[in-house]
PDB file of C-alpha atoms and ligand atoms in Angstrom:
ATOM      1  CA  MET W   1      70.258 103.057  97.310  1.00 81.00           C
ATOM      2  CA  SER W   2      69.673  99.527  96.120  1.00 88.00           C
ATOM      3  CA  PRO W   3      71.598  96.643  94.574  1.00 91.00           C
ATOM      4  CA  GLN W   4      72.299  97.223  90.881  1.00 95.00           C
ATOM      5  CA  ILE W   5      73.053  94.551  88.338  1.00 98.00           C
ATOM      6  CA  TYR W   6      74.666  95.047  84.967  1.00 98.00           C
ATOM      7  CA  ILE W   7      74.365  92.290  82.370  1.00 98.00           C
ATOM      8  CA  ASN W   8      75.953  92.832  78.961  1.00 98.00           C
ATOM      9  CA  GLY W   9      75.403  96.576  78.856  1.00 97.00           C
ATOM     10  CA  LYS W  10      71.958  96.715  80.467  1.00 97.00           C
ATOM     11  CA  TYR W  11      71.017  97.480  84.062  1.00 97.00           C
ATOM     12  CA  TYR W  12      68.582  95.481  86.174  1.00 97.00           C
ATOM     13  CA  SER W  13      67.186  95.290  89.685  1.00 95.00           C
ATOM     14  CA  LYS W  14      68.048  92.227  91.792  1.00 95.00           C
ATOM     15  CA  GLU W  15      64.693  90.631  90.943  1.00 95.00           C
ATOM     16  CA  ASP W  16      64.938  91.150  87.198  1.00 97.00           C
ATOM     17  CA  ALA W  17      68.575  90.129  86.610  1.00 97.00           C
ATOM     18  CA  LYS W  18      68.519  86.718  84.894  1.00 97.00           C
ATOM     19  CA  ILE W  19      70.713  84.518  82.704  1.00 96.00           C
ATOM     20  CA  SER W  20      70.136  81.266  80.811  1.00 97.00           C
ATOM     21  CA  VAL W  21      70.109  77.886  82.557  1.00 97.00           C
ATOM     22  CA  TYR W  22      72.211  76.720  79.572  1.00 98.00           C
ATOM     23  CA  ASP W  23      75.018  79.077  80.566  1.00 98.00           C
ATOM     24  CA  HIS W  24      78.238  77.120  81.002  1.00 98.00           C
ATOM     25  CA  GLY W  25      79.019  79.273  84.019  1.00 98.00           C
ATOM     26  CA  LEU W  26      76.117  77.518  85.736  1.00 98.00           C
ATOM     27  CA  LEU W  27      76.468  74.102  84.084  1.00 98.00           C
ATOM     28  CA  TYR W  28      80.236  73.705  84.523  1.00 97.00           C
ATOM     29  CA  GLY W  29      81.570  76.624  86.536  1.00 98.00           C
ATOM     30  CA  ASP W  30      83.099  77.756  83.255  1.00 98.00           C
ATOM     31  CA  GLY W  31      83.917  81.400  83.786  1.00 98.00           C
ATOM     32  CA  VAL W  32      85.902  83.834  85.899  1.00 98.00           C
ATOM     33  CA  PHE W  33      85.128  86.430  88.534  1.00 98.00           C
ATOM     34  CA  GLU W  34      86.365  89.185  90.819  1.00 98.00           C
ATOM     35  CA  GLY W  35      85.227  90.455  94.201  1.00 98.00           C
ATOM     36  CA  MET W  36      85.911  94.103  95.004  1.00 98.00           C
ATOM     37  CA  ARG W  37      84.862  96.789  97.429  1.00 98.00           C
ATOM     38  CA  THR W  38      84.066 100.459  97.188  1.00 98.00           C
ATOM     39  CA  TYR W  39      84.990 102.879  99.946  1.00 97.00           C
ATOM     40  CA  SER W  40      83.228 106.260  99.866  1.00 96.00           C
ATOM     41  CA  GLY W  41      82.048 105.472  96.338  1.00 95.00           C
ATOM     42  CA  LYS W  42      85.492 104.602  94.926  1.00 97.00           C
ATOM     43  CA  VAL W  43      86.499 101.079  93.916  1.00 98.00           C
ATOM     44  CA  PHE W  44      89.642  99.975  95.790  1.00 98.00           C
ATOM     45  CA  LYS W  45      92.437  98.858  93.422  1.00 98.00           C
ATOM     46  CA  LEU W  46      90.041  98.634  90.477  1.00 98.00           C
ATOM     47  CA  ASP W  47      92.840  98.448  87.878  1.00 98.00           C
ATOM     48  CA  GLN W  48      94.439  95.478  89.613  1.00 98.00           C
ATOM     49  CA  HIS W  49      91.100  93.640  89.790  1.00 98.00           C
ATOM     50  CA  ILE W  50      90.420  94.304  86.112  1.00 98.00           C
ATOM     51  CA  ASP W  51      93.907  93.073  85.188  1.00 98.00           C
ATOM     52  CA  ARG W  52      93.469  89.885  87.230  1.00 98.00           C
ATOM     53  CA  LEU W  53      90.053  89.261  85.662  1.00 98.00           C
ATOM     54  CA  TYR W  54      91.461  89.479  82.134  1.00 98.00           C
ATOM     55  CA  GLN W  55      94.403  87.269  83.103  1.00 98.00           C
ATOM     56  CA  SER W  56      92.082  84.646  84.599  1.00 98.00           C
ATOM     57  CA  ALA W  57      89.989  84.775  81.406  1.00 98.00           C
ATOM     58  CA  ARG W  58      93.069  84.433  79.240  1.00 98.00           C
ATOM     59  CA  ALA W  59      94.226  81.430  81.234  1.00 98.00           C
ATOM     60  CA  ILE W  60      90.956  79.615  80.440  1.00 98.00           C
ATOM     61  CA  LEU W  61      90.850  80.844  76.815  1.00 98.00           C
ATOM     62  CA  LEU W  62      87.791  82.972  77.426  1.00 98.00           C
ATOM     63  CA  THR W  63      87.614  86.151  75.393  1.00 97.00           C
ATOM     64  CA  ILE W  64      85.916  88.917  77.318  1.00 98.00           C
ATOM     65  CA  PRO W  65      83.734  90.740  74.780  1.00 97.00           C
ATOM     66  CA  ILE W  66      84.531  94.243  76.024  1.00 98.00           C
ATOM     67  CA  SER W  67      87.791  96.132  76.546  1.00 98.00           C
ATOM     68  CA  LYS W  68      89.368  96.775  79.942  1.00 98.00           C
ATOM     69  CA  GLN W  69      88.372 100.429  79.666  1.00 98.00           C
ATOM     70  CA  GLU W  70      84.756  99.522  78.864  1.00 98.00           C
ATOM     71  CA  MET W  71      84.766  97.111  81.813  1.00 98.00           C
ATOM     72  CA  THR W  72      86.166  99.800  84.116  1.00 98.00           C
ATOM     73  CA  ASP W  73      83.487 102.246  82.971  1.00 98.00           C
ATOM     74  CA  ALA W  74      80.754  99.625  83.402  1.00 98.00           C
ATOM     75  CA  VAL W  75      81.887  98.883  86.974  1.00 98.00           C
ATOM     76  CA  ASN W  76      82.026 102.567  87.889  1.00 98.00           C
ATOM     77  CA  ASN W  77      78.643 103.213  86.299  1.00 98.00           C
ATOM     78  CA  THR W  78      76.985 100.313  88.121  1.00 98.00           C
ATOM     79  CA  VAL W  79      78.422 101.584  91.415  1.00 97.00           C
ATOM     80  CA  LYS W  80      77.085 105.068  90.669  1.00 97.00           C
ATOM     81  CA  LEU W  81      73.604 103.764  89.830  1.00 96.00           C
ATOM     82  CA  SER W  82      73.471 101.731  93.054  1.00 96.00           C
ATOM     83  CA  GLY W  83      73.974 104.879  95.128  1.00 96.00           C
ATOM     84  CA  LEU W  84      75.904 102.721  97.622  1.00 96.00           C
ATOM     85  CA  ALA W  85      79.035 104.375  99.027  1.00 95.00           C
ATOM     86  CA  ASP W  86      80.505 101.325 100.740  1.00 95.00           C
ATOM     87  CA  SER W  87      79.593  98.318  98.657  1.00 97.00           C
ATOM     88  CA  TYR W  88      80.813  94.925  97.524  1.00 97.00           C
ATOM     89  CA  ILE W  89      81.092  94.263  93.803  1.00 98.00           C
ATOM     90  CA  ARG W  90      80.943  90.853  92.178  1.00 98.00           C
ATOM     91  CA  LEU W  91      82.170  90.940  88.603  1.00 98.00           C
ATOM     92  CA  VAL W  92      81.486  87.721  86.694  1.00 98.00           C
ATOM     93  CA  VAL W  93      82.209  86.655  83.131  1.00 98.00           C
ATOM     94  CA  THR W  94      80.672  83.330  82.103  1.00 98.00           C
ATOM     95  CA  ARG W  95      81.402  81.330  78.968  1.00 98.00           C
ATOM     96  CA  GLY W  96      77.778  82.002  77.944  1.00 98.00           C
ATOM     97  CA  ALA W  97      74.887  79.754  76.940  1.00 97.00           C
ATOM     98  CA  GLY W  98      75.665  76.691  74.851  1.00 94.00           C
ATOM     99  CA  SER W  99      74.642  73.142  74.145  1.00 95.00           C
ATOM    100  CA  LEU W 100      74.687  70.501  76.882  1.00 96.00           C
ATOM    101  CA  GLY W 101      78.254  69.233  76.749  1.00 95.00           C
ATOM    102  CA  LEU W 102      81.575  70.643  77.831  1.00 96.00           C
ATOM    103  CA  ASP W 103      82.728  72.023  74.483  1.00 96.00           C
ATOM    104  CA  PRO W 104      83.342  75.748  75.015  1.00 96.00           C
ATOM    105  CA  ASN W 105      83.249  76.242  71.244  1.00 95.00           C
ATOM    106  CA  ARG W 106      79.543  75.448  71.340  1.00 95.00           C
ATOM    107  CA  THR W 107      78.780  78.433  73.511  1.00 96.00           C
ATOM    108  CA  SER W 108      78.091  81.933  72.367  1.00 90.00           C
ATOM    109  CA  ASN W 109      77.766  85.304  73.933  1.00 93.00           C
ATOM    110  CA  PRO W 110      79.785  85.358  77.171  1.00 97.00           C
ATOM    111  CA  GLN W 111      77.793  87.047  79.934  1.00 98.00           C
ATOM    112  CA  VAL W 112      79.406  90.000  81.640  1.00 98.00           C
ATOM    113  CA  ILE W 113      77.697  90.483  84.994  1.00 98.00           C
ATOM    114  CA  ILE W 114      78.378  93.160  87.590  1.00 98.00           C
ATOM    115  CA  ILE W 115      76.561  92.972  90.914  1.00 98.00           C
ATOM    116  CA  VAL W 116      76.843  95.911  93.299  1.00 98.00           C
ATOM    117  CA  ASP W 117      75.428  95.060  96.711  1.00 97.00           C
ATOM    118  CA  LEU W 118      76.408  94.868 100.372  1.00 95.00           C
ATOM    119  CA  ILE W 119      78.384  92.115 102.080  1.00 90.00           C
ATOM    120  CA  ALA W 120      79.127  91.244 105.699  1.00 87.00           C
ATOM    121  CA  LEU W 121      81.356  88.214 105.688  1.00 88.00           C
ATOM    122  CA  TYR W 122      82.233  88.067 109.364  1.00 92.00           C
ATOM    123  CA  ASP W 123      80.531  89.454 112.415  1.00 93.00           C
ATOM    124  CA  ARG W 124      82.112  92.729 113.657  1.00 94.00           C
ATOM    125  CA  LYS W 125      83.204  91.041 116.917  1.00 96.00           C
ATOM    126  CA  PHE W 126      85.691  88.823 115.061  1.00 97.00           C
ATOM    127  CA  TYR W 127      87.607  91.926 113.933  1.00 97.00           C
ATOM    128  CA  GLU W 128      88.045  92.844 117.593  1.00 97.00           C
ATOM    129  CA  GLU W 129      88.513  89.410 119.138  1.00 98.00           C
ATOM    130  CA  GLY W 130      89.993  87.440 116.247  1.00 98.00           C
ATOM    131  CA  LEU W 131      88.886  84.304 114.442  1.00 98.00           C
ATOM    132  CA  LYS W 132      89.401  80.697 115.438  1.00 98.00           C
ATOM    133  CA  ILE W 133      90.210  78.619 112.380  1.00 98.00           C
ATOM    134  CA  ILE W 134      91.241  75.066 111.544  1.00 98.00           C
ATOM    135  CA  THR W 135      93.482  73.374 109.013  1.00 98.00           C
ATOM    136  CA  ALA W 136      91.274  71.590 106.477  1.00 98.00           C
ATOM    137  CA  SER W 137      92.128  68.099 105.261  1.00 98.00           C
ATOM    138  CA  THR W 138      91.000  69.152 101.769  1.00 98.00           C
ATOM    139  CA  ILE W 139      94.151  70.366 100.005  1.00 98.00           C
ATOM    140  CA  ARG W 140      94.149  73.309  97.587  1.00 98.00           C
ATOM    141  CA  ASN W 141      93.817  72.381  93.911  1.00 98.00           C
ATOM    142  CA  HIS W 142      97.051  71.088  92.422  1.00 98.00           C
ATOM    143  CA  PRO W 143      98.329  73.939  90.211  1.00 97.00           C
ATOM    144  CA  ALA W 144      98.698  71.491  87.333  1.00 96.00           C
ATOM    145  CA  ALA W 145      95.021  70.516  87.660  1.00 97.00           C
ATOM    146  CA  LEU W 146      93.489  73.960  87.996  1.00 96.00           C
ATOM    147  CA  SER W 147      95.775  76.801  88.974  1.00 97.00           C
ATOM    148  CA  PRO W 148      94.618  78.619  92.115  1.00 98.00           C
ATOM    149  CA  ARG W 149      95.930  81.762  90.397  1.00 97.00           C
ATOM    150  CA  ILE W 150      92.870  81.636  88.152  1.00 98.00           C
ATOM    151  CA  LYS W 151      89.855  83.118  89.895  1.00 98.00           C
ATOM    152  CA  SER W 152      87.432  80.773  88.209  1.00 98.00           C
ATOM    153  CA  LEU W 153      83.747  80.157  88.875  1.00 98.00           C
ATOM    154  CA  ASN W 154      84.696  76.655  89.987  1.00 96.00           C
ATOM    155  CA  TYR W 155      85.083  77.139  93.744  1.00 97.00           C
ATOM    156  CA  LEU W 156      84.150  73.643  94.937  1.00 98.00           C
ATOM    157  CA  ASN W 157      87.712  73.000  96.132  1.00 98.00           C
ATOM    158  CA  ASN W 158      87.386  75.961  98.487  1.00 98.00           C
ATOM    159  CA  ILE W 159      83.790  75.163  99.431  1.00 98.00           C
ATOM    160  CA  MET W 160      84.747  71.627 100.536  1.00 98.00           C
ATOM    161  CA  ALA W 161      87.365  73.109 102.876  1.00 98.00           C
ATOM    162  CA  LYS W 162      84.895  75.784 104.030  1.00 98.00           C
ATOM    163  CA  ILE W 163      82.421  73.023 104.968  1.00 98.00           C
ATOM    164  CA  GLU W 164      85.129  71.373 107.079  1.00 98.00           C
ATOM    165  CA  GLY W 165      85.672  74.683 108.835  1.00 98.00           C
ATOM    166  CA  LEU W 166      81.962  75.250 109.433  1.00 98.00           C
ATOM    167  CA  GLN W 167      81.520  71.708 110.755  1.00 98.00           C
ATOM    168  CA  ALA W 168      84.268  72.463 113.268  1.00 98.00           C
ATOM    169  CA  GLY W 169      82.508  75.706 114.229  1.00 98.00           C
ATOM    170  CA  CYS W 170      84.999  77.902 112.331  1.00 98.00           C
ATOM    171  CA  MET W 171      84.315  80.568 109.715  1.00 97.00           C
ATOM    172  CA  GLU W 172      87.545  79.961 107.804  1.00 98.00           C
ATOM    173  CA  ALA W 173      89.897  77.061 107.147  1.00 98.00           C
ATOM    174  CA  ILE W 174      93.539  76.867 106.145  1.00 98.00           C
ATOM    175  CA  MET W 175      94.274  74.921 102.984  1.00 98.00           C
ATOM    176  CA  LEU W 176      97.643  73.244 102.490  1.00 98.00           C
ATOM    177  CA  ASN W 177      99.002  72.599  99.010  1.00 98.00           C
ATOM    178  CA  HIS W 178      99.879  69.249  97.452  1.00 98.00           C
ATOM    179  CA  LYS W 179     103.341  69.485  99.057  1.00 98.00           C
ATOM    180  CA  GLY W 180     101.868  69.938 102.533  1.00 98.00           C
ATOM    181  CA  GLU W 181     102.837  73.605 102.691  1.00 98.00           C
ATOM    182  CA  VAL W 182     100.455  76.355 103.769  1.00 98.00           C
ATOM    183  CA  ALA W 183      98.696  77.828 100.753  1.00 98.00           C
ATOM    184  CA  GLU W 184      95.819  80.091 101.799  1.00 98.00           C
ATOM    185  CA  CYS W 185      92.357  80.030 103.338  1.00 98.00           C
ATOM    186  CA  THR W 186      89.152  79.242 101.460  1.00 98.00           C
ATOM    187  CA  GLY W 187      88.526  82.848 100.467  1.00 98.00           C
ATOM    188  CA  ASP W 188      91.403  84.742 102.044  1.00 98.00           C
ATOM    189  CA  ASN W 189      95.201  84.893 101.996  1.00 98.00           C
ATOM    190  CA  ILE W 190      97.116  84.210 105.196  1.00 99.00           C
ATOM    191  CA  PHE W 191      99.915  86.104 106.976  1.00 99.00           C
ATOM    192  CA  ILE W 192     101.893  85.427 110.130  1.00 98.00           C
ATOM    193  CA  VAL W 193     104.135  87.653 112.217  1.00 98.00           C
ATOM    194  CA  LYS W 194     107.247  86.005 113.652  1.00 98.00           C
ATOM    195  CA  LYS W 195     109.865  87.967 115.600  1.00 98.00           C
ATOM    196  CA  GLY W 196     108.639  91.238 114.070  1.00 97.00           C
ATOM    197  CA  ARG W 197     108.742  89.864 110.528  1.00 98.00           C
ATOM    198  CA  LEU W 198     105.685  89.559 108.286  1.00 98.00           C
ATOM    199  CA  LEU W 199     105.497  86.308 106.316  1.00 98.00           C
ATOM    200  CA  THR W 200     103.037  85.061 103.704  1.00 98.00           C
ATOM    201  CA  PRO W 201     103.192  82.094 101.308  1.00 98.00           C
ATOM    202  CA  PRO W 202     104.578  82.847  97.829  1.00 98.00           C
ATOM    203  CA  THR W 203     102.360  82.663  94.737  1.00 96.00           C
ATOM    204  CA  ASP W 204     104.052  79.429  93.690  1.00 96.00           C
ATOM    205  CA  ALA W 205     102.624  77.796  96.828  1.00 98.00           C
ATOM    206  CA  GLY W 206      99.452  77.539  94.715  1.00 97.00           C
ATOM    207  CA  ILE W 207      97.431  80.514  95.891  1.00 98.00           C
ATOM    208  CA  LEU W 208      95.342  83.287  94.467  1.00 98.00           C
ATOM    209  CA  GLU W 209      97.590  86.339  94.374  1.00 98.00           C
ATOM    210  CA  GLY W 210      95.310  88.451  96.505  1.00 98.00           C
ATOM    211  CA  ILE W 211      95.031  92.161  95.856  1.00 98.00           C
ATOM    212  CA  THR W 212      94.535  92.816  99.581  1.00 98.00           C
ATOM    213  CA  ARG W 213      97.622  90.654 100.210  1.00 98.00           C
ATOM    214  CA  ASN W 214      99.631  92.843  97.866  1.00 98.00           C
ATOM    215  CA  ALA W 215      98.253  95.988  99.518  1.00 98.00           C
ATOM    216  CA  ILE W 216      99.398  94.672 102.926  1.00 98.00           C
ATOM    217  CA  LEU W 217     102.885  93.946 101.551  1.00 98.00           C
ATOM    218  CA  GLU W 218     102.911  97.503 100.170  1.00 98.00           C
ATOM    219  CA  LEU W 219     101.846  98.896 103.576  1.00 98.00           C
ATOM    220  CA  ALA W 220     104.524  96.844 105.345  1.00 98.00           C
ATOM    221  CA  GLY W 221     107.095  98.491 103.060  1.00 98.00           C
ATOM    222  CA  GLU W 222     105.784 101.962 103.935  1.00 97.00           C
ATOM    223  CA  LEU W 223     105.782 101.165 107.665  1.00 97.00           C
ATOM    224  CA  ASN W 224     109.257  99.599 107.594  1.00 98.00           C
ATOM    225  CA  ILE W 225     107.943  96.245 108.750  1.00 98.00           C
ATOM    226  CA  PRO W 226     110.246  93.587 107.269  1.00 98.00           C
ATOM    227  CA  ALA W 227     108.119  91.329 105.070  1.00 98.00           C
ATOM    228  CA  SER W 228     108.708  88.390 102.788  1.00 98.00           C
ATOM    229  CA  GLU W 229     106.944  85.734 100.761  1.00 98.00           C
ATOM    230  CA  SER W 230     108.164  82.498 102.332  1.00 98.00           C
ATOM    231  CA  THR W 231     107.211  78.856 102.255  1.00 98.00           C
ATOM    232  CA  LEU W 232     105.285  78.165 105.450  1.00 98.00           C
ATOM    233  CA  THR W 233     104.335  74.903 107.108  1.00 98.00           C
ATOM    234  CA  ARG W 234     101.545  74.299 109.605  1.00 98.00           C
ATOM    235  CA  HIS W 235     104.269  74.255 112.256  1.00 98.00           C
ATOM    236  CA  ASP W 236     105.237  77.835 111.334  1.00 98.00           C
ATOM    237  CA  LEU W 237     101.630  78.914 111.862  1.00 98.00           C
ATOM    238  CA  LEU W 238     101.307  77.161 115.204  1.00 98.00           C
ATOM    239  CA  VAL W 239     104.446  78.816 116.599  1.00 98.00           C
ATOM    240  CA  ALA W 240     103.741  82.243 115.067  1.00 98.00           C
ATOM    241  CA  ASP W 241     103.440  85.342 117.261  1.00 98.00           C
ATOM    242  CA  GLU W 242     100.466  86.665 115.280  1.00 98.00           C
ATOM    243  CA  CYS W 243      98.273  85.629 112.381  1.00 98.00           C
ATOM    244  CA  PHE W 244      95.739  87.399 110.176  1.00 98.00           C
ATOM    245  CA  LEU W 245      93.842  86.903 106.929  1.00 98.00           C
ATOM    246  CA  THR W 246      93.269  89.265 104.014  1.00 98.00           C
ATOM    247  CA  GLY W 247      90.681  89.491 101.249  1.00 98.00           C
ATOM    248  CA  SER W 248      88.542  92.051  99.479  1.00 98.00           C
ATOM    249  CA  ALA W 249      85.443  90.895 101.344  1.00 96.00           C
ATOM    250  CA  ALA W 250      87.159  90.108 104.679  1.00 97.00           C
ATOM    251  CA  GLU W 251      89.587  93.065 104.524  1.00 97.00           C
ATOM    252  CA  VAL W 252      92.127  92.374 107.330  1.00 98.00           C
ATOM    253  CA  ILE W 253      90.897  90.003 110.031  1.00 98.00           C
ATOM    254  CA  PRO W 254      92.923  88.654 112.959  1.00 98.00           C
ATOM    255  CA  VAL W 255      93.299  84.963 113.781  1.00 98.00           C
ATOM    256  CA  VAL W 256      93.889  84.027 117.428  1.00 98.00           C
ATOM    257  CA  ASP W 257      93.486  80.263 117.371  1.00 98.00           C
ATOM    258  CA  ILE W 258      94.401  77.532 114.877  1.00 98.00           C
ATOM    259  CA  ASP W 259      93.342  73.910 115.407  1.00 98.00           C
ATOM    260  CA  SER W 260      92.378  74.737 119.014  1.00 98.00           C
ATOM    261  CA  ARG W 261      95.848  76.131 119.792  1.00 98.00           C
ATOM    262  CA  PRO W 262      96.236  79.787 120.733  1.00 98.00           C
ATOM    263  CA  ILE W 263      98.445  81.814 118.394  1.00 98.00           C
ATOM    264  CA  GLY W 264     100.949  83.914 120.346  1.00 97.00           C
ATOM    265  CA  ASP W 265      99.239  84.882 123.586  1.00 96.00           C
ATOM    266  CA  GLY W 266      95.823  84.111 122.086  1.00 98.00           C
ATOM    267  CA  HIS W 267      94.961  87.777 121.566  1.00 98.00           C
ATOM    268  CA  VAL W 268      95.001  90.054 118.529  1.00 98.00           C
ATOM    269  CA  GLY W 269      98.640  91.032 117.969  1.00 97.00           C
ATOM    270  CA  GLN W 270     100.163  94.499 117.870  1.00 97.00           C
ATOM    271  CA  THR W 271     101.414  94.335 114.274  1.00 98.00           C
ATOM    272  CA  THR W 272      98.034  92.985 113.168  1.00 98.00           C
ATOM    273  CA  ARG W 273      96.288  95.920 114.873  1.00 98.00           C
ATOM    274  CA  LEU W 274      98.652  98.387 113.244  1.00 98.00           C
ATOM    275  CA  LEU W 275      98.112  96.918 109.773  1.00 98.00           C
ATOM    276  CA  MET W 276      94.338  96.827 110.288  1.00 98.00           C
ATOM    277  CA  SER W 277      94.250 100.523 111.135  1.00 98.00           C
ATOM    278  CA  GLU W 278      96.686 101.505 108.374  1.00 98.00           C
ATOM    279  CA  PHE W 279      94.659  99.472 105.866  1.00 98.00           C
ATOM    280  CA  LYS W 280      91.536 101.432 106.908  1.00 97.00           C
ATOM    281  CA  LYS W 281      93.371 104.651 106.028  1.00 97.00           C
ATOM    282  CA  MET W 282      94.774 103.223 102.779  1.00 97.00           C
ATOM    283  CA  VAL W 283      91.379 102.319 101.308  1.00 97.00           C
ATOM    284  CA  THR W 284      90.203 105.920 101.283  1.00 91.00           C
ATOM    285  CA  ARG W 285      93.458 107.518 100.157  1.00 85.00           C
TER     286      ARG W 285
HETATM  287  N1  PMP I 301      92.284  83.484  98.103  1.00 66.51           N
HETATM  288  C1  PMP I 301      91.109  83.067  97.599  1.00 66.51           C
HETATM  289  C2  PMP I 301      90.912  81.630  97.316  1.00 66.51           C
HETATM  290  C3  PMP I 301      90.100  84.000  97.334  1.00 66.51           C
HETATM  291  O1  PMP I 301      88.940  83.607  96.815  1.00 66.51           O
HETATM  292  C4  PMP I 301      90.325  85.368  97.625  1.00 66.51           C
HETATM  293  C5  PMP I 301      89.281  86.405  97.303  1.00 66.51           C
HETATM  294  N2  PMP I 301      88.079  86.177  97.933  1.00 66.51           N
HETATM  295  C6  PMP I 301      91.551  85.739  98.172  1.00 66.51           C
HETATM  296  C7  PMP I 301      92.516  84.770  98.384  1.00 66.51           C
HETATM  297  C8  PMP I 301      91.851  87.184  98.498  1.00 66.51           C
HETATM  298  O2  PMP I 301      92.040  87.911  97.314  1.00 66.51           O
HETATM  299  P1  PMP I 301      91.719  89.479  97.199  1.00 66.51           P
HETATM  300  O3  PMP I 301      92.494  90.138  98.285  1.00 66.51           O
HETATM  301  O4  PMP I 301      92.172  89.846  95.856  1.00 66.51           O
HETATM  302  O5  PMP I 301      90.252  89.637  97.400  1.00 66.51           O
END
């Protein structure tokens, strides 16, 4: 059981996996990626991740050199070789090595990289006690500048907000959009519960359409919890009964405090607890 890395059809150990310093993924953040998890050896929502990867690539005019089926097989094979049952997978496609200069036409050979390793984003105690988060002053990228729907290798927008969070002693930070509405967190989508209703910002708020987010909306449907995608303001968050975040790495994590104000009674909410436990069952279905 050890991390496995696939690069363009070949498998490497962590130490031996290398790409060119001329790769535009490194030089300009020119590329796309996905983050996924396996549960008991099976990749959760693999088809949806593969679809989103190819859509992100299409949006930046990057042609992925292998088919979706070949990509699916490569991911499953890398997982198998790692021997890890519960792992985190980082799938990356870079524009490839090229000359110094932005021109993507001067690159060749996009690099398809699959890393299968472990991840622990947040300490276990935060899943029991809930996170304290802040609202960052860094707004999410304007969709007309770089659409947050593209999961690109250029994550500086999110990192700047993450730094604000860390400087305030918080592991996550809420990002508003250019209209001042709630968009998402730096690496997670956000939900609130208000009067028994589940609410999350719509994709046109300028967010990444999270696969965990969609799974939670699906679960809400199964559990008869009324849910909707609604425009949310910071005010809506501050007066919410409950709040939680979702992401492939984070899974479902409660939030109990925003900008030093307790959410609801300041404890992990009932609906949040229910969705956390139902999500645990869903991932191994
Ligand atoms: N928003 C952003 C900005 C993200 O990077 C991520 C993934 N880390 C998410 C939301 C959650 O998406 P998913 O549930 O598909 O992992």
